[in-house]
Amino acid sequence: MPCMRIGILTGGGDCPGLNAVISSVARRSWDHGHDVIGFTYGWRGVIEDSTIPLTRDVVRGIMREGGTILRSSGDNPAHGGDAPERAMATLRKHEVDALIVVGGEGTMRGALTMWRDHGLPVVGVPKTIDNDLPGTELTVGFDSALAIATEALDRLATTAESHDRVMVCELMGRTAGWLSMYAGIAGGADVILLPEMDMTVEEAAQIVTKRHAQGRDSSLVVVGEGYELRSSTGLFDGVALEEQLDAYGFPRLGGVSNHVAGAIEQLTGYETRVTILGHVQRGGPPTARDRALASRFGFLAADLVHAGTFGKLVAHVAGQVTAVPLELTEGDARVVPESEFDFVRSFMG
Ligand code: F6P
């Protein structure tokens, strides 16, 4: 096989583990005798022709670093206009034979558009702390965010105990409660309000009141940022956040926990405080598990390109790292299924 030139980009919200994917793709591609070129700021670098060479010096030691040396943005050729044509022109100019696209749902939409409508040979690598990309059961970044969120809950638990308080902690995840579910369980949360479950604030308050009646003086409440406040009494109905949109027209979440905390304080009479963990969940070095997953994903992505197998998403399915059709990423966000609700409830209280 003659030497190929392989492009790589990281798109969408960043997460720990992206550099480990870049490092793994580069090393494996070099083993195969290919060149690797990085596009900056996700699809923007392809559309606007902005690249950095990926040499051994550039890649050395990046596996342990958070963020992405390629930078990231939500720009996307699927947004229309002449972006796909400009992207193809850039790729032709740099004689790129195939593109490895590391991203979540939006970035993969771009990859599919370019693969299906413009014949670009692409392979996708899934990343997002939300763990909600359809087609894979695990995404790069999730484990690191889970570790950060769990540590935050451990810390909130001790300060909650010192002051006999209820601590409400809001976690990221958009409409998917994976992060809230597993961090809530691992961090010993007494109430876990997932976007997928229709628990009311009255139920949440009842759990807290019962705990305190049984001798506990503090409680920990986890709220997934996509939880929509529900009230069985109607007392807290109409508490909706003003919808804010990001630069790409997607809803910007964050803040519902302020309303949840207000309701819990009112219903229980216990002093309640709020922590919105925010982007802390996306920062810092990846966990060992994310480094390992990213390395496996990058290795397979490079092998797929080398074999000329395109239109695939590298995925974690039933414990195995494998390749699935990229089309699978088009489905609805992978949210916590109803079959898990009993499991989550069994850790509450
Ligand atoms: O999709 C990852 C994510 O971190 C979500 O959990 C969160 O709602 C969103 O991105 C935040 O996006 P931004 O960085 O644009 O504020």
mmCIF file of C-alpha atoms and ligand atoms in Angstrom:
data_model
loop_
_atom_site.group_PDB
_atom_site.id
_atom_site.type_symbol
_atom_site.label_atom_id
_atom_site.label_comp_id
_atom_site.label_asym_id
_atom_site.label_seq_id
_atom_site.Cartn_x
_atom_site.Cartn_y
_atom_site.Cartn_z
ATOM 1 C CA MET A 1 0.000 0.000 0.000
ATOM 2 C CA PRO A 2 1.508 3.366 -1.024
ATOM 3 C CA CYS A 3 1.900 6.044 1.664
ATOM 4 C CA MET A 4 -1.378 7.788 2.446
ATOM 5 C CA ARG A 5 -1.938 11.213 3.935
ATOM 6 C CA ILE A 6 -4.452 10.969 6.783
ATOM 7 C CA GLY A 7 -6.218 14.020 8.192
ATOM 8 C CA ILE A 8 -7.582 14.244 11.720
ATOM 9 C CA LEU A 9 -9.834 16.770 13.483
ATOM 10 C CA THR A 10 -11.493 17.105 16.891
ATOM 11 C CA GLY A 11 -14.927 18.783 16.830
ATOM 12 C CA GLY A 12 -17.627 19.890 19.260
ATOM 13 C CA GLY A 13 -17.205 20.323 23.009
ATOM 14 C CA ASP A 14 -13.798 19.157 24.186
ATOM 15 C CA CYS A 15 -13.172 16.447 26.785
ATOM 16 C CA PRO A 16 -10.258 14.661 28.401
ATOM 17 C CA GLY A 17 -8.840 11.954 26.137
ATOM 18 C CA LEU A 18 -8.843 13.771 22.792
ATOM 19 C CA ASN A 19 -5.074 14.092 22.755
ATOM 20 C CA ALA A 20 -4.759 10.393 23.519
ATOM 21 C CA VAL A 21 -6.843 9.657 20.387
ATOM 22 C CA ILE A 22 -4.649 11.969 18.298
ATOM 23 C CA SER A 23 -1.505 10.331 19.656
ATOM 24 C CA SER A 24 -2.788 6.822 19.003
ATOM 25 C CA VAL A 25 -3.980 7.617 15.457
ATOM 26 C CA ALA A 26 -0.639 9.204 14.630
ATOM 27 C CA ARG A 27 1.512 6.392 16.024
ATOM 28 C CA ARG A 28 -0.468 3.623 14.356
ATOM 29 C CA SER A 29 -0.596 5.499 11.044
ATOM 30 C CA TRP A 30 3.171 6.014 11.134
ATOM 31 C CA ASP A 31 3.591 2.283 11.782
ATOM 32 C CA HIS A 32 1.699 1.743 8.531
ATOM 33 C CA GLY A 33 4.008 4.218 6.776
ATOM 34 C CA HIS A 34 1.434 7.013 6.385
ATOM 35 C CA ASP A 35 1.602 10.777 7.050
ATOM 36 C CA VAL A 36 -0.789 12.517 9.431
ATOM 37 C CA ILE A 37 -1.980 16.106 9.224
ATOM 38 C CA GLY A 38 -4.096 17.881 11.835
ATOM 39 C CA PHE A 39 -6.956 20.272 11.039
ATOM 40 C CA THR A 40 -7.550 22.948 13.672
ATOM 41 C CA TYR A 41 -10.846 23.876 15.355
ATOM 42 C CA GLY A 42 -12.744 20.850 14.101
ATOM 43 C CA TRP A 43 -14.430 21.094 10.727
ATOM 44 C CA ARG A 44 -13.551 24.810 10.620
ATOM 45 C CA GLY A 45 -9.939 23.934 9.849
ATOM 46 C CA VAL A 46 -11.048 21.807 6.903
ATOM 47 C CA ILE A 47 -13.468 24.424 5.598
ATOM 48 C CA GLU A 48 -11.094 27.360 6.094
ATOM 49 C CA ASP A 49 -7.830 25.525 5.411
ATOM 50 C CA SER A 50 -6.063 25.668 8.752
ATOM 51 C CA THR A 51 -3.679 22.826 9.531
ATOM 52 C CA ILE A 52 -0.827 21.821 11.781
ATOM 53 C CA PRO A 53 1.680 19.118 10.940
ATOM 54 C CA LEU A 54 1.573 16.194 13.332
ATOM 55 C CA THR A 55 5.179 15.207 13.858
ATOM 56 C CA ARG A 56 6.667 12.954 16.542
ATOM 57 C CA ASP A 57 7.795 16.090 18.408
ATOM 58 C CA VAL A 58 4.279 17.564 18.384
ATOM 59 C CA VAL A 59 2.627 14.348 19.553
ATOM 60 C CA ARG A 60 5.191 13.290 22.171
ATOM 61 C CA GLY A 61 3.756 13.281 25.709
ATOM 62 C CA ILE A 62 0.266 14.567 24.809
ATOM 63 C CA MET A 63 -1.588 11.422 25.938
ATOM 64 C CA ARG A 64 -1.803 12.708 29.516
ATOM 65 C CA GLU A 65 -2.891 16.229 28.549
ATOM 66 C CA GLY A 66 -6.503 17.419 28.740
ATOM 67 C CA GLY A 67 -8.149 19.465 25.974
ATOM 68 C CA THR A 68 -7.030 19.014 22.387
ATOM 69 C CA ILE A 69 -3.841 20.236 20.722
ATOM 70 C CA LEU A 70 -5.926 20.602 17.554
ATOM 71 C CA ARG A 71 -8.438 22.921 19.311
ATOM 72 C CA SER A 72 -12.156 22.502 18.673
ATOM 73 C CA SER A 73 -15.329 24.212 17.482
ATOM 74 C CA GLY A 74 -18.883 23.276 16.574
ATOM 75 C CA ASP A 75 -18.505 24.460 12.951
ATOM 76 C CA ASN A 76 -19.825 21.891 10.572
ATOM 77 C CA PRO A 77 -20.162 21.343 6.813
ATOM 78 C CA ALA A 78 -23.638 19.947 7.469
ATOM 79 C CA HIS A 79 -24.711 23.513 8.296
ATOM 80 C CA GLY A 80 -24.907 24.123 4.553
ATOM 81 C CA GLY A 81 -23.748 26.848 2.183
ATOM 82 C CA ASP A 82 -20.550 26.201 0.262
ATOM 83 C CA ALA A 83 -18.805 24.638 3.301
ATOM 84 C CA PRO A 84 -18.695 21.085 1.856
ATOM 85 C CA GLU A 85 -17.133 22.273 -1.408
ATOM 86 C CA ARG A 86 -14.597 24.413 0.451
ATOM 87 C CA ALA A 87 -13.796 21.454 2.710
ATOM 88 C CA MET A 88 -13.227 19.198 -0.310
ATOM 89 C CA ALA A 89 -10.992 21.844 -1.927
ATOM 90 C CA THR A 90 -8.829 22.030 1.226
ATOM 91 C CA LEU A 91 -8.532 18.261 1.385
ATOM 92 C CA ARG A 92 -7.540 18.106 -2.279
ATOM 93 C CA LYS A 93 -4.984 20.873 -1.791
ATOM 94 C CA HIS A 94 -3.315 18.937 1.045
ATOM 95 C CA GLU A 95 -3.669 15.641 -0.843
ATOM 96 C CA VAL A 96 -5.567 14.103 2.058
ATOM 97 C CA ASP A 97 -6.681 10.542 1.272
ATOM 98 C CA ALA A 98 -8.872 10.006 4.331
ATOM 99 C CA LEU A 99 -10.137 11.934 7.341
ATOM 100 C CA ILE A 100 -10.503 10.707 10.923
ATOM 101 C CA VAL A 101 -13.219 12.712 12.644
ATOM 102 C CA VAL A 102 -13.225 12.738 16.436
ATOM 103 C CA GLY A 103 -16.461 14.105 17.834
ATOM 104 C CA GLY A 104 -19.998 13.776 19.082
ATOM 105 C CA GLU A 105 -23.351 13.957 17.373
ATOM 106 C CA GLY A 106 -22.913 17.269 15.535
ATOM 107 C CA THR A 107 -19.402 16.513 14.320
ATOM 108 C CA MET A 108 -20.533 13.086 13.082
ATOM 109 C CA ARG A 109 -23.395 14.715 11.190
ATOM 110 C CA GLY A 110 -20.720 16.619 9.301
ATOM 111 C CA ALA A 111 -18.778 13.403 8.707
ATOM 112 C CA LEU A 112 -21.859 11.668 7.323
ATOM 113 C CA THR A 113 -22.683 14.580 5.034
ATOM 114 C CA MET A 114 -19.153 14.557 3.638
ATOM 115 C CA TRP A 115 -19.066 10.741 3.313
ATOM 116 C CA ARG A 116 -22.507 10.282 1.744
ATOM 117 C CA ASP A 117 -22.900 13.418 -0.342
ATOM 118 C CA HIS A 118 -19.293 14.210 -1.276
ATOM 119 C CA GLY A 119 -17.577 10.831 -1.238
ATOM 120 C CA LEU A 120 -15.025 11.794 1.419
ATOM 121 C CA PRO A 121 -13.425 8.684 2.961
ATOM 122 C CA VAL A 122 -14.092 9.159 6.688
ATOM 123 C CA VAL A 123 -13.818 7.184 9.914
ATOM 124 C CA GLY A 124 -15.438 8.515 13.118
ATOM 125 C CA VAL A 125 -14.152 8.266 16.683
ATOM 126 C CA PRO A 126 -16.763 8.957 19.397
ATOM 127 C CA LYS A 127 -16.125 11.419 22.203
ATOM 128 C CA THR A 128 -18.375 13.296 24.629
ATOM 129 C CA ILE A 129 -18.652 13.463 28.396
ATOM 130 C CA ASP A 130 -22.417 12.975 27.894
ATOM 131 C CA ASN A 131 -21.918 9.393 26.611
ATOM 132 C CA ASP A 132 -25.014 9.855 24.483
ATOM 133 C CA LEU A 133 -23.781 9.176 20.943
ATOM 134 C CA PRO A 134 -25.879 6.430 19.355
ATOM 135 C CA GLY A 135 -23.893 3.500 17.948
ATOM 136 C CA THR A 136 -21.504 3.146 20.875
ATOM 137 C CA GLU A 137 -21.962 2.311 24.540
ATOM 138 C CA LEU A 138 -18.926 4.311 25.586
ATOM 139 C CA THR A 139 -17.391 7.559 24.411
ATOM 140 C CA VAL A 140 -13.979 9.040 25.130
ATOM 141 C CA GLY A 141 -14.227 11.578 27.972
ATOM 142 C CA PHE A 142 -17.081 10.004 29.873
ATOM 143 C CA ASP A 143 -14.945 8.147 32.393
ATOM 144 C CA SER A 144 -12.880 11.252 33.195
ATOM 145 C CA ALA A 145 -15.980 13.407 33.700
ATOM 146 C CA LEU A 146 -17.450 10.670 35.881
ATOM 147 C CA ALA A 147 -14.342 10.663 38.068
ATOM 148 C CA ILE A 148 -14.418 14.457 38.424
ATOM 149 C CA ALA A 149 -18.147 14.509 39.226
ATOM 150 C CA THR A 150 -17.789 11.709 41.763
ATOM 151 C CA GLU A 151 -14.924 13.472 43.494
ATOM 152 C CA ALA A 152 -16.987 16.668 43.619
ATOM 153 C CA LEU A 153 -19.824 14.770 45.308
ATOM 154 C CA ASP A 154 -17.398 13.258 47.823
ATOM 155 C CA ARG A 155 -16.277 16.779 48.689
ATOM 156 C CA LEU A 156 -19.809 18.156 48.862
ATOM 157 C CA ALA A 157 -20.827 15.308 51.191
ATOM 158 C CA THR A 158 -18.321 16.265 53.878
ATOM 159 C CA THR A 159 -19.132 19.966 53.873
ATOM 160 C CA ALA A 160 -22.854 19.099 53.824
ATOM 161 C CA GLU A 161 -22.327 16.985 56.961
ATOM 162 C CA SER A 162 -20.452 19.734 58.811
ATOM 163 C CA HIS A 163 -23.305 22.184 58.367
ATOM 164 C CA ASP A 164 -26.400 19.961 58.343
ATOM 165 C CA ARG A 165 -27.182 21.071 54.809
ATOM 166 C CA VAL A 166 -28.772 19.749 51.688
ATOM 167 C CA MET A 167 -26.326 20.039 48.787
ATOM 168 C CA VAL A 168 -27.734 20.119 45.276
ATOM 169 C CA CYS A 169 -25.169 19.408 42.576
ATOM 170 C CA GLU A 170 -25.955 19.907 38.890
ATOM 171 C CA LEU A 171 -24.041 17.788 36.400
ATOM 172 C CA MET A 172 -23.693 18.049 32.627
ATOM 173 C CA GLY A 173 -25.012 15.518 30.111
ATOM 174 C CA ARG A 174 -27.662 17.438 28.180
ATOM 175 C CA THR A 175 -30.724 15.185 27.748
ATOM 176 C CA ALA A 176 -28.797 12.090 28.853
ATOM 177 C CA GLY A 177 -28.460 11.190 32.518
ATOM 178 C CA TRP A 178 -25.496 8.775 32.279
ATOM 179 C CA LEU A 179 -23.113 11.060 34.101
ATOM 180 C CA SER A 180 -25.660 11.944 36.776
ATOM 181 C CA MET A 181 -26.706 8.333 37.202
ATOM 182 C CA TYR A 182 -23.247 6.840 37.699
ATOM 183 C CA ALA A 183 -21.750 9.814 39.576
ATOM 184 C CA GLY A 184 -24.853 9.939 41.760
ATOM 185 C CA ILE A 185 -24.523 6.270 42.623
ATOM 186 C CA ALA A 186 -20.731 6.321 43.035
ATOM 187 C CA GLY A 187 -20.803 9.578 45.007
ATOM 188 C CA GLY A 188 -23.552 8.393 47.350
ATOM 189 C CA ALA A 189 -26.246 10.864 46.300
ATOM 190 C CA ASP A 190 -29.514 10.496 48.204
ATOM 191 C CA VAL A 191 -31.631 11.830 45.351
ATOM 192 C CA ILE A 192 -30.788 11.552 41.639
ATOM 193 C CA LEU A 193 -32.927 13.604 39.274
ATOM 194 C CA LEU A 194 -32.310 12.377 35.740
ATOM 195 C CA PRO A 195 -33.688 14.124 32.641
ATOM 196 C CA GLU A 196 -35.185 10.770 31.604
ATOM 197 C CA MET A 197 -37.122 10.114 34.833
ATOM 198 C CA ASP A 198 -40.289 11.993 35.693
ATOM 199 C CA MET A 199 -39.494 12.430 39.386
ATOM 200 C CA THR A 200 -41.048 15.488 40.954
ATOM 201 C CA VAL A 201 -39.409 17.918 43.358
ATOM 202 C CA GLU A 202 -42.006 16.847 45.941
ATOM 203 C CA GLU A 203 -40.711 13.250 45.693
ATOM 204 C CA ALA A 204 -37.165 14.518 46.033
ATOM 205 C CA ALA A 205 -38.105 16.556 49.092
ATOM 206 C CA GLN A 206 -39.932 13.575 50.600
ATOM 207 C CA ILE A 207 -36.794 11.432 50.328
ATOM 208 C CA VAL A 208 -34.777 14.145 52.056
ATOM 209 C CA THR A 209 -37.381 14.617 54.812
ATOM 210 C CA LYS A 210 -37.546 10.859 55.427
ATOM 211 C CA ARG A 211 -33.764 10.585 55.698
ATOM 212 C CA HIS A 212 -33.626 13.401 58.189
ATOM 213 C CA ALA A 213 -36.493 11.876 60.182
ATOM 214 C CA GLN A 214 -34.381 8.715 60.358
ATOM 215 C CA GLY A 215 -31.503 10.626 61.943
ATOM 216 C CA ARG A 216 -29.493 11.968 59.017
ATOM 217 C CA ASP A 217 -28.564 15.644 59.172
ATOM 218 C CA SER A 218 -27.458 16.217 55.597
ATOM 219 C CA SER A 219 -28.388 15.096 52.087
ATOM 220 C CA LEU A 220 -26.875 15.116 48.638
ATOM 221 C CA VAL A 221 -29.036 15.713 45.566
ATOM 222 C CA VAL A 222 -27.743 15.232 41.993
ATOM 223 C CA VAL A 223 -29.564 16.952 39.160
ATOM 224 C CA GLY A 224 -28.821 16.242 35.492
ATOM 225 C CA GLU A 225 -28.719 19.596 33.686
ATOM 226 C CA GLY A 226 -31.423 18.418 31.262
ATOM 227 C CA TYR A 227 -33.907 17.651 34.066
ATOM 228 C CA GLU A 228 -37.120 19.592 33.572
ATOM 229 C CA LEU A 229 -38.551 20.605 36.891
ATOM 230 C CA ARG A 230 -41.715 18.634 37.650
ATOM 231 C CA SER A 231 -44.102 19.384 40.482
ATOM 232 C CA SER A 232 -46.892 17.047 41.626
ATOM 233 C CA THR A 233 -48.611 19.746 43.688
ATOM 234 C CA GLY A 234 -48.375 22.366 40.989
ATOM 235 C CA LEU A 235 -46.614 24.607 43.525
ATOM 236 C CA PHE A 236 -43.508 24.792 41.419
ATOM 237 C CA ASP A 237 -45.086 24.584 38.001
ATOM 238 C CA GLY A 238 -44.104 27.181 35.510
ATOM 239 C CA VAL A 239 -40.541 27.206 36.788
ATOM 240 C CA ALA A 240 -38.890 27.001 33.433
ATOM 241 C CA LEU A 241 -35.550 28.375 32.456
ATOM 242 C CA GLU A 242 -35.456 30.986 29.789
ATOM 243 C CA GLU A 243 -34.153 29.152 26.746
ATOM 244 C CA GLN A 244 -30.744 30.344 25.705
ATOM 245 C CA LEU A 245 -29.195 29.167 22.463
ATOM 246 C CA ASP A 246 -25.514 28.698 21.717
ATOM 247 C CA ALA A 247 -23.755 29.998 18.601
ATOM 248 C CA TYR A 248 -25.009 26.984 16.624
ATOM 249 C CA GLY A 249 -28.649 27.254 17.729
ATOM 250 C CA PHE A 250 -28.534 24.448 20.320
ATOM 251 C CA PRO A 251 -30.124 25.068 23.731
ATOM 252 C CA ARG A 252 -27.634 26.092 26.395
ATOM 253 C CA LEU A 253 -28.437 24.178 29.515
ATOM 254 C CA GLY A 254 -27.538 24.927 33.108
ATOM 255 C CA GLY A 255 -29.295 26.408 36.100
ATOM 256 C CA VAL A 256 -32.303 24.184 36.774
ATOM 257 C CA SER A 257 -30.689 23.116 40.061
ATOM 258 C CA ASN A 258 -31.269 26.618 41.474
ATOM 259 C CA HIS A 259 -35.002 26.018 41.144
ATOM 260 C CA VAL A 260 -34.749 22.444 42.429
ATOM 261 C CA ALA A 261 -32.839 23.692 45.496
ATOM 262 C CA GLY A 262 -35.396 26.440 46.128
ATOM 263 C CA ALA A 263 -38.226 23.910 46.027
ATOM 264 C CA ILE A 264 -36.419 21.441 48.304
ATOM 265 C CA GLU A 265 -35.587 24.146 50.838
ATOM 266 C CA GLN A 266 -39.175 25.371 50.836
ATOM 267 C CA LEU A 267 -40.645 21.867 51.164
ATOM 268 C CA THR A 268 -38.202 20.476 53.748
ATOM 269 C CA GLY A 269 -37.186 23.540 55.713
ATOM 270 C CA TYR A 270 -33.528 22.490 55.494
ATOM 271 C CA GLU A 271 -30.819 24.898 54.483
ATOM 272 C CA THR A 272 -29.915 24.079 50.874
ATOM 273 C CA ARG A 273 -26.958 25.080 48.714
ATOM 274 C CA VAL A 274 -26.289 24.686 44.996
ATOM 275 C CA THR A 275 -23.190 23.714 43.023
ATOM 276 C CA ILE A 276 -23.283 23.795 39.242
ATOM 277 C CA LEU A 277 -20.162 21.841 38.368
ATOM 278 C CA GLY A 278 -20.047 23.051 34.773
ATOM 279 C CA HIS A 279 -16.971 22.866 32.587
ATOM 280 C CA VAL A 280 -14.785 21.544 35.390
ATOM 281 C CA GLN A 281 -16.232 18.219 34.208
ATOM 282 C CA ARG A 282 -14.552 18.634 30.824
ATOM 283 C CA GLY A 283 -11.151 19.833 31.969
ATOM 284 C CA GLY A 284 -7.888 18.336 33.120
ATOM 285 C CA PRO A 285 -6.101 15.085 32.381
ATOM 286 C CA PRO A 286 -7.955 11.967 31.251
ATOM 287 C CA THR A 287 -8.331 8.990 33.559
ATOM 288 C CA ALA A 288 -6.261 5.892 32.816
ATOM 289 C CA ARG A 289 -9.408 4.243 31.487
ATOM 290 C CA ASP A 290 -10.065 7.098 29.043
ATOM 291 C CA ARG A 291 -6.434 6.988 27.905
ATOM 292 C CA ALA A 292 -6.786 3.258 27.289
ATOM 293 C CA LEU A 293 -10.122 3.624 25.443
ATOM 294 C CA ALA A 294 -8.807 6.533 23.367
ATOM 295 C CA SER A 295 -5.718 4.497 22.477
ATOM 296 C CA ARG A 296 -7.804 1.518 21.356
ATOM 297 C CA PHE A 297 -10.196 3.736 19.367
ATOM 298 C CA GLY A 298 -7.330 5.605 17.673
ATOM 299 C CA PHE A 299 -5.526 2.366 16.847
ATOM 300 C CA LEU A 300 -8.609 0.852 15.212
ATOM 301 C CA ALA A 301 -9.451 4.075 13.353
ATOM 302 C CA ALA A 302 -5.954 4.109 11.837
ATOM 303 C CA ASP A 303 -6.259 0.426 10.922
ATOM 304 C CA LEU A 304 -9.623 1.007 9.234
ATOM 305 C CA VAL A 305 -8.159 3.805 7.147
ATOM 306 C CA HIS A 306 -5.145 1.661 6.258
ATOM 307 C CA ALA A 307 -7.499 -1.129 5.149
ATOM 308 C CA GLY A 308 -9.575 1.315 3.066
ATOM 309 C CA THR A 309 -12.685 0.729 5.196
ATOM 310 C CA PHE A 310 -14.661 3.958 5.408
ATOM 311 C CA GLY A 311 -18.043 5.255 6.563
ATOM 312 C CA LYS A 312 -17.476 3.619 9.951
ATOM 313 C CA LEU A 313 -17.623 4.700 13.572
ATOM 314 C CA VAL A 314 -15.158 3.115 15.926
ATOM 315 C CA ALA A 315 -17.341 1.965 18.822
ATOM 316 C CA HIS A 316 -17.488 0.145 22.135
ATOM 317 C CA VAL A 317 -20.188 -2.495 21.878
ATOM 318 C CA ALA A 318 -20.787 -5.256 24.431
ATOM 319 C CA GLY A 319 -17.339 -4.800 25.902
ATOM 320 C CA GLN A 320 -15.531 -4.900 22.559
ATOM 321 C CA VAL A 321 -13.911 -2.168 20.502
ATOM 322 C CA THR A 322 -15.310 -2.585 17.022
ATOM 323 C CA ALA A 323 -16.465 -0.694 13.915
ATOM 324 C CA VAL A 324 -20.129 0.071 13.219
ATOM 325 C CA PRO A 325 -21.807 1.957 10.342
ATOM 326 C CA LEU A 326 -21.447 5.718 10.744
ATOM 327 C CA GLU A 327 -25.179 6.008 9.962
ATOM 328 C CA LEU A 328 -25.929 4.742 13.467
ATOM 329 C CA THR A 329 -24.866 8.120 14.857
ATOM 330 C CA GLU A 330 -27.910 9.687 13.181
ATOM 331 C CA GLY A 331 -30.323 8.218 15.695
ATOM 332 C CA ASP A 332 -31.758 9.959 18.747
ATOM 333 C CA ALA A 333 -29.377 10.680 21.608
ATOM 334 C CA ARG A 334 -28.643 7.520 23.609
ATOM 335 C CA VAL A 335 -30.360 8.238 26.907
ATOM 336 C CA VAL A 336 -30.772 6.189 30.087
ATOM 337 C CA PRO A 337 -33.498 3.611 29.319
ATOM 338 C CA GLU A 338 -36.500 3.010 31.559
ATOM 339 C CA SER A 339 -35.120 -0.432 32.403
ATOM 340 C CA GLU A 340 -32.441 1.327 34.520
ATOM 341 C CA PHE A 341 -34.849 3.404 36.618
ATOM 342 C CA ASP A 342 -35.309 0.758 39.355
ATOM 343 C CA PHE A 343 -31.541 0.429 39.581
ATOM 344 C CA VAL A 344 -31.163 4.193 40.088
ATOM 345 C CA ARG A 345 -34.020 4.395 42.581
ATOM 346 C CA SER A 346 -32.534 1.600 44.677
ATOM 347 C CA PHE A 347 -29.594 3.891 45.574
ATOM 348 C CA MET A 348 -31.769 6.803 46.700
ATOM 349 C CA GLY A 349 -32.742 7.624 50.255
HETATM 350 O O1 F6P B 1 -21.963 17.969 25.110
HETATM 351 C C1 F6P B 1 -20.995 18.198 26.075
HETATM 352 C C2 F6P B 1 -21.388 19.334 26.963
HETATM 353 O O2 F6P B 1 -20.387 19.511 27.930
HETATM 354 C C3 F6P B 1 -22.754 19.195 27.620
HETATM 355 O O3 F6P B 1 -22.738 18.305 28.701
HETATM 356 C C4 F6P B 1 -23.043 20.624 27.973
HETATM 357 O O4 F6P B 1 -24.432 20.902 28.090
HETATM 358 C C5 F6P B 1 -22.471 21.369 26.803
HETATM 359 O O5 F6P B 1 -21.481 20.535 26.233
HETATM 360 C C6 F6P B 1 -21.857 22.683 27.159
HETATM 361 O O6 F6P B 1 -21.481 23.306 25.988
HETATM 362 P P1 F6P B 1 -20.625 24.633 25.918
HETATM 363 O O7 F6P B 1 -19.188 24.243 26.143
HETATM 364 O O8 F6P B 1 -20.868 25.124 24.552
HETATM 365 O O9 F6P B 1 -21.109 25.550 26.999
#
